[in-house]
Coordinates of C-alpha atoms and ligand atoms in Angstrom, one line a residue:
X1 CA -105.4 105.1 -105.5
X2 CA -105.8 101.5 -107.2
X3 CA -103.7 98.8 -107.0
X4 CA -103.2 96.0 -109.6
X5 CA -101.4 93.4 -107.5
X6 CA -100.6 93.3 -104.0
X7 CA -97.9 94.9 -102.1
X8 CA -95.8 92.7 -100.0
X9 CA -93.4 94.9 -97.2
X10 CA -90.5 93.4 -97.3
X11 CA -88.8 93.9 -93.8
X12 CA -91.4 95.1 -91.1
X13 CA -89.3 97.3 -88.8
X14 CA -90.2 101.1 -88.1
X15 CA -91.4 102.3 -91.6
X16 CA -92.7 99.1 -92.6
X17 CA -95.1 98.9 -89.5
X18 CA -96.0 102.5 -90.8
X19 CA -96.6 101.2 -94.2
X20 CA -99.0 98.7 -93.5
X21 CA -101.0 100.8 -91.4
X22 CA -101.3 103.5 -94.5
X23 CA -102.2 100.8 -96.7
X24 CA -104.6 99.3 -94.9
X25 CA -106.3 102.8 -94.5
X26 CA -105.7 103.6 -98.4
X27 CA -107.4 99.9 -98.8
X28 CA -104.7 98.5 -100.8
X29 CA -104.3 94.9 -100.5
X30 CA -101.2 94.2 -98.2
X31 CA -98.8 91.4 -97.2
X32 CA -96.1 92.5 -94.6
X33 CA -93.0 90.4 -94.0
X34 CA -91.4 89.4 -91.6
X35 CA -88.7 86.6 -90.3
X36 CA -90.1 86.0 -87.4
X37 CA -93.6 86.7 -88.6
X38 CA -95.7 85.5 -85.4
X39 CA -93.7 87.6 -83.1
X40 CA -93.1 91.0 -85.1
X41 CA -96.4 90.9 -87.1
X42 CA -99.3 90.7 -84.3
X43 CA -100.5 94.3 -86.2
X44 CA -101.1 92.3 -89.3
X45 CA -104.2 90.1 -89.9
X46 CA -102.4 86.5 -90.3
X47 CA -103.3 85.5 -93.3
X48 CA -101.6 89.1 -94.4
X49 CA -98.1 87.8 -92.5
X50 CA -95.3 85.9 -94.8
X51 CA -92.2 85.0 -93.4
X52 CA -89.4 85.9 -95.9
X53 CA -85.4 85.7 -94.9
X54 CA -83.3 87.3 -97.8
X55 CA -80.9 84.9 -96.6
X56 CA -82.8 81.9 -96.2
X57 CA -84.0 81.2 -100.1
X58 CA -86.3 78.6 -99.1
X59 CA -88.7 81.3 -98.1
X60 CA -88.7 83.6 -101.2
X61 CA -91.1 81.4 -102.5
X62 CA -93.4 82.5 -100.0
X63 CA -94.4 85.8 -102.2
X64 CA -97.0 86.0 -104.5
X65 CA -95.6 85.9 -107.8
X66 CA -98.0 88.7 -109.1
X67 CA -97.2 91.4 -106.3
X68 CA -95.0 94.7 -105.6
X69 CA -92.2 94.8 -103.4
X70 CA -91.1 97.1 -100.9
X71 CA -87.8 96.2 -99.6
X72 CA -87.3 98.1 -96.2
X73 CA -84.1 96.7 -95.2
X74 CA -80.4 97.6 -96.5
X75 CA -80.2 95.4 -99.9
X76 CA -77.4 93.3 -99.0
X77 CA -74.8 91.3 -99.6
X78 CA -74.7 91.7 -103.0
X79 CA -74.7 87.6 -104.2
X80 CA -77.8 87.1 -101.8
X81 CA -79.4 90.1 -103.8
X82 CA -78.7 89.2 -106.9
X83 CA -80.0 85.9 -106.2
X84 CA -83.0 86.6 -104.6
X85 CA -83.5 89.0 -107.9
X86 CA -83.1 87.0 -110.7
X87 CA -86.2 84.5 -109.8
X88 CA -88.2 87.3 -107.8
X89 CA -87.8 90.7 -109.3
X90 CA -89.0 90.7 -112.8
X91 CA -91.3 93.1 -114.6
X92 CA -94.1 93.1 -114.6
X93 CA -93.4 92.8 -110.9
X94 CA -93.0 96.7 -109.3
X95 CA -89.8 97.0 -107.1
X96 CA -89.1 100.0 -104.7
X97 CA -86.2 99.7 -102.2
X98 CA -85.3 102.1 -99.5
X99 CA -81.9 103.2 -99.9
X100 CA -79.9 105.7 -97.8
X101 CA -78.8 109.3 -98.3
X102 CA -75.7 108.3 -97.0
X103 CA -74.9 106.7 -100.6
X104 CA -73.9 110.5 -101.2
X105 CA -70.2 111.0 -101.2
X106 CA -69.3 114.3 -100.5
X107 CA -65.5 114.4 -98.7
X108 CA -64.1 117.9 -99.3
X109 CA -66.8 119.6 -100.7
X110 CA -67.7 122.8 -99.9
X111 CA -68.5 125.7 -100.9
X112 CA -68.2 128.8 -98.9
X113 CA -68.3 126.7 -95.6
X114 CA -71.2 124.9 -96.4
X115 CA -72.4 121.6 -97.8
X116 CA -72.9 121.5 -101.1
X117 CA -76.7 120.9 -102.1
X118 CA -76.9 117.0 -103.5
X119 CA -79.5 116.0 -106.3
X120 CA -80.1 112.6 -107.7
X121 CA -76.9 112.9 -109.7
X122 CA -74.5 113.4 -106.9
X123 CA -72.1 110.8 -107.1
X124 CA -72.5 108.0 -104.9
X125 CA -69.8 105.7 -102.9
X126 CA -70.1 102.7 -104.5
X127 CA -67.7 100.7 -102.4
X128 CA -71.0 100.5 -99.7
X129 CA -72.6 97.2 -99.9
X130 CA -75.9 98.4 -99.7
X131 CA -75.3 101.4 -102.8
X132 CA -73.8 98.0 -104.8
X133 CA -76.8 96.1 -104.1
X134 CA -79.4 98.9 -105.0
X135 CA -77.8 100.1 -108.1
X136 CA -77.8 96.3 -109.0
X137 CA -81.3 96.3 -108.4
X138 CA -81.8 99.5 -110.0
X139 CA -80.0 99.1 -113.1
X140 CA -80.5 95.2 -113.8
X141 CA -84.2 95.2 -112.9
X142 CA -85.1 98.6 -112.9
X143 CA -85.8 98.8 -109.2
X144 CA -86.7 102.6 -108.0
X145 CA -84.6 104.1 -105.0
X146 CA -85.2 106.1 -102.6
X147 CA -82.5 107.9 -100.9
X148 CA -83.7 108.3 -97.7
X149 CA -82.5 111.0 -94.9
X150 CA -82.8 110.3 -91.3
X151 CA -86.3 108.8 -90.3
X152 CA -88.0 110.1 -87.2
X153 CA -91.4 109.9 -85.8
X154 CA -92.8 108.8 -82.6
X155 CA -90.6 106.0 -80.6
X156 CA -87.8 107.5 -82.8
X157 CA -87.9 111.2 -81.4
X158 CA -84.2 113.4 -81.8
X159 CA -85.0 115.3 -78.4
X160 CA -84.5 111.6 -77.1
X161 CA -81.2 111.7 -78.8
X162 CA -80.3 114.3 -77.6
X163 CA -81.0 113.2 -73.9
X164 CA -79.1 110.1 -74.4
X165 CA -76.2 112.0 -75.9
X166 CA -76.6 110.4 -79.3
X167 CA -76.0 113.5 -80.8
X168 CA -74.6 117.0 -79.6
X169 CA -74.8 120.7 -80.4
X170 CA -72.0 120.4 -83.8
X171 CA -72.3 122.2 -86.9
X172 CA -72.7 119.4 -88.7
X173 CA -76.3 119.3 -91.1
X174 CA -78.7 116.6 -90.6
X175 CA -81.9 115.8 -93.1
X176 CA -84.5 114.4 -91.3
X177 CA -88.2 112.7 -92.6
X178 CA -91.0 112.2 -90.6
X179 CA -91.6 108.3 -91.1
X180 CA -95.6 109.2 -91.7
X181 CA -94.0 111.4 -95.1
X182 CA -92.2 108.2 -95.8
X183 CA -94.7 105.6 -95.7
X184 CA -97.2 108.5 -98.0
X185 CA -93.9 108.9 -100.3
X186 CA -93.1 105.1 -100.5
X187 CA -96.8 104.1 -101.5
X188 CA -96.5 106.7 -103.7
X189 CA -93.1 106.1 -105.4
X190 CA -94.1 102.4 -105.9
X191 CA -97.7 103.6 -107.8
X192 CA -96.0 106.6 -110.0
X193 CA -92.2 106.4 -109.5
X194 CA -90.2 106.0 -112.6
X195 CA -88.6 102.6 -113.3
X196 CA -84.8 102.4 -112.9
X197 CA -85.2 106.0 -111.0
X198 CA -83.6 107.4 -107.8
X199 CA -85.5 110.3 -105.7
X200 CA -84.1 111.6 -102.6
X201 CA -86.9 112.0 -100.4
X202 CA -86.2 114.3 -96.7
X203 CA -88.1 117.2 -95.7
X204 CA -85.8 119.7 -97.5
X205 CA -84.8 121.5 -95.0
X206 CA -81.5 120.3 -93.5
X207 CA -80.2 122.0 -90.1
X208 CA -77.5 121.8 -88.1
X209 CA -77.3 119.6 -85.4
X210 CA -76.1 123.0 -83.2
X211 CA -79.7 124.8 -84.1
X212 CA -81.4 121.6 -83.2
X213 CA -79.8 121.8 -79.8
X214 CA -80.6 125.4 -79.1
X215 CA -84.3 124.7 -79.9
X216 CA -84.8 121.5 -77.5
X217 CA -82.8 123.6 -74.9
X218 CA -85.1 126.4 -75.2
X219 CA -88.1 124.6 -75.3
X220 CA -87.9 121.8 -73.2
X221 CA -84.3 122.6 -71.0
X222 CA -82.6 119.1 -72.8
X223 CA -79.3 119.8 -73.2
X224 CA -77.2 116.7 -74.8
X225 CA -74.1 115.7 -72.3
X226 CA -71.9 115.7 -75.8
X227 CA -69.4 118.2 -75.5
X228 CA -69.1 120.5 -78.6
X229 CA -66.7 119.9 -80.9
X230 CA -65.3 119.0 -84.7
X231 CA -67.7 117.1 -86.8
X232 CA -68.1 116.5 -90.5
X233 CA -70.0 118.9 -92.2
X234 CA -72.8 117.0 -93.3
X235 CA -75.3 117.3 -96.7
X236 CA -77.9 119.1 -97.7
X237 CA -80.4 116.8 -99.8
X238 CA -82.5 118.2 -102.4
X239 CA -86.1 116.3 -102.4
X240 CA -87.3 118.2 -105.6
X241 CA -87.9 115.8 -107.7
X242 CA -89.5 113.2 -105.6
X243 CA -91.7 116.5 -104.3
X244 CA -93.2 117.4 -107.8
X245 CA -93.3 114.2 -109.6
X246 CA -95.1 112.8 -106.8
X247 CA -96.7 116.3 -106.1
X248 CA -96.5 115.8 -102.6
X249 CA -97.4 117.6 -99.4
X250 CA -95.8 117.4 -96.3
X251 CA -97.8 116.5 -93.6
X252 CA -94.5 117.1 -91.5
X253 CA -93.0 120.2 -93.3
X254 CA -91.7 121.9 -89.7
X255 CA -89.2 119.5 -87.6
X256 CA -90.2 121.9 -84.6
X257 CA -93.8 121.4 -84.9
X258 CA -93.3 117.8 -85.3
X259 CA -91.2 117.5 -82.0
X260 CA -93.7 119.4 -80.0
X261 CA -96.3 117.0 -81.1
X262 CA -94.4 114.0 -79.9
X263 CA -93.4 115.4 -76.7
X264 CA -97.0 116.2 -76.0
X265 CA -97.9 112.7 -76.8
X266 CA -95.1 110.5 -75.7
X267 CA -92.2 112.5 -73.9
X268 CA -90.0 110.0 -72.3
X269 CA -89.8 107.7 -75.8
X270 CA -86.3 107.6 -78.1
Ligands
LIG1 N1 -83.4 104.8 -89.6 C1 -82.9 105.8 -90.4 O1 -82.8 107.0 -89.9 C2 -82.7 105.6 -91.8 C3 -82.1 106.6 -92.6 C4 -81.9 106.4 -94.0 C5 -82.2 105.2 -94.5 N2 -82.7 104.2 -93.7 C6 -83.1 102.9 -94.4 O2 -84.5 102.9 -94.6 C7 -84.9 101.5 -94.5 C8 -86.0 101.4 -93.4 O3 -85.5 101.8 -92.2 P1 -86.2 101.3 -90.8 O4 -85.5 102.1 -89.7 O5 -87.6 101.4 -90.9 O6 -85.7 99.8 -90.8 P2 -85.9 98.7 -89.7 O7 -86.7 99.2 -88.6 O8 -84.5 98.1 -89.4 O9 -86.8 97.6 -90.5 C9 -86.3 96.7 -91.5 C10 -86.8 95.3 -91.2 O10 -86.3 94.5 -92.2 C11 -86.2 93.2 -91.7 N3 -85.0 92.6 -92.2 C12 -83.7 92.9 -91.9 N4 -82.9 92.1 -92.5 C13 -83.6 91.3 -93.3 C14 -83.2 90.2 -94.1 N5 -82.0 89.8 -94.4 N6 -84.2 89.5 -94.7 C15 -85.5 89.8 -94.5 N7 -85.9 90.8 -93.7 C16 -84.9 91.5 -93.1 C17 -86.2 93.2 -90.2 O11 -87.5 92.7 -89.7 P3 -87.6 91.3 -89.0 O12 -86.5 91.2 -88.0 O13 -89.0 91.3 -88.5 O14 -87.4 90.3 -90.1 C18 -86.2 94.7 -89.9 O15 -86.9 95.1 -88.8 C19 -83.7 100.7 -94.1 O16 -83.1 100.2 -95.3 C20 -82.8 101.7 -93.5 O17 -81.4 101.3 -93.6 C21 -83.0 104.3 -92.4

């Protein structure tokens, strides 16, 4: 892969610690951001470490005006965005922004007891701040989305959630990414992702929360204190079209194989 400009990672949290670490071994040039930038970037030669507040304009200035953006944080409010957006977002400048899957509104579909399957052109709930502030971003400077499910890897590991009764055996569906798929998808999406596009990017294979269960019970004897009971019935995210456009392989395909991994390496971390 070659890169034009630099990338700046806006945001350094979980994927964004991920990102610099695949960018540095793809040898891309990389500035990660952070607001407290001493403390939060020690990963991150210092001349590579910006410190950039989306609330705080005096630092937007601190980004190179010839470099992609990455925005790993919700893209809100919307007046800060827009702001921010009008002196720092401008082609020829590449934007991608991590959105959520749960733009998706879905209340009272189903079909045959299921979730309905959601593409790119489900509708989304555009009374969220953060879906008003990434379809500004998408629409007014052709910023490209990603709808992203529910990121695990290492330090972020659902048998831990299960332990700490974060989640229970329900039938609701979950959609799940491996944060390693996310930082290969994001790098990718900002090279060869479609200006002004959304792509839903999970492992495409949602499960219920209740299969989940059984497997960590079986395997490893967890068994979440949540009682059973009525949940929502969740989504089930189509990644299609980020997977061929990007023509993108997995490293994390299986959630099962992931989670013995991690408890091999790190068992006691949530
Ligand atoms: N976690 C999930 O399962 C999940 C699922 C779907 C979508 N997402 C979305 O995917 C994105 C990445 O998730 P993540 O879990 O990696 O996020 P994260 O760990 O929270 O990292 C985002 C980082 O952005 C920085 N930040 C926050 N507000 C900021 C602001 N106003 N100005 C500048 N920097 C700011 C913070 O770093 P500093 O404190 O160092 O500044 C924060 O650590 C987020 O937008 C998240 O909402 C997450």
């Amino acid at each position: 892969m070659t890169a034009r400009h630099p990338i700046v990672i806006l945001g350094s949290g979980y994927t964004g610690e991920w990102l610099c670490r695949l960018a540095r071994q793809q040898s891309l040039p990389i500035l990660a951001s952070s607001r407290r930038p001493d403390s939060r970037l020690s990963y991150v030669d210092p001349h590579a470490r910006l410190r950039f507040d989306l609330a705080e304009r005096a630092t937007w200035s601190a980004l190179p005006p010839d470099a992609d953006l990455i925005w790993t944080f919700p893209a809100t409010p919307l007046e800060q965005v827009q702001a921010f957006a009008m002196h720092y977002c401008s082609p020829p400048r590449r934007l991608m922004v991590l959105g959520s899957t749960s733009a998706y509104d879905t209340s009272g579909d189903q079909v045959g007891g299921l979730p309905p399957w959601i593409n790119e052109n489900g509708p989304v709930d555009t009374s969220l701040p953060r879906v008003q502030g990434e379809e500004y971003l998408r629409t007014h400077h052709r910023a490209i989305i990603l709808r992203v499910a529910g990121i695990y890897g290492p330090q972020r590991n659902p048998v831990e959630w299960i332990r700490q009764g974060r989640v229970g055996p329900t039938d609701k569906f979950v959609n799940l990414l491996h944060v390693e798929d996310l930082a290969h998808l994001c790098l990718l999406a900002l090279q060869a992702g479609q200006a002004g596009e959304t792509y839903n990017v999970s492992d495409g294979h949602p499960r219920r929360w209740r299969d989940i269960c059984a497997h960590v019970s079986g395997r490893w004897g967890i068994v979440s204190p949540r009682q059973e009971g009525n949940s929502e019935s969740g989504k089930r995210i189509l990644n299609q079209k980020a997977v061929a456009h990007f023509n993108y392989t997995f490293r994390h395909p299986n959630l099962y194989e992931a989670l013995e991994a991690m408890q091999g390496a790190s068992p006691r971390r949530g």
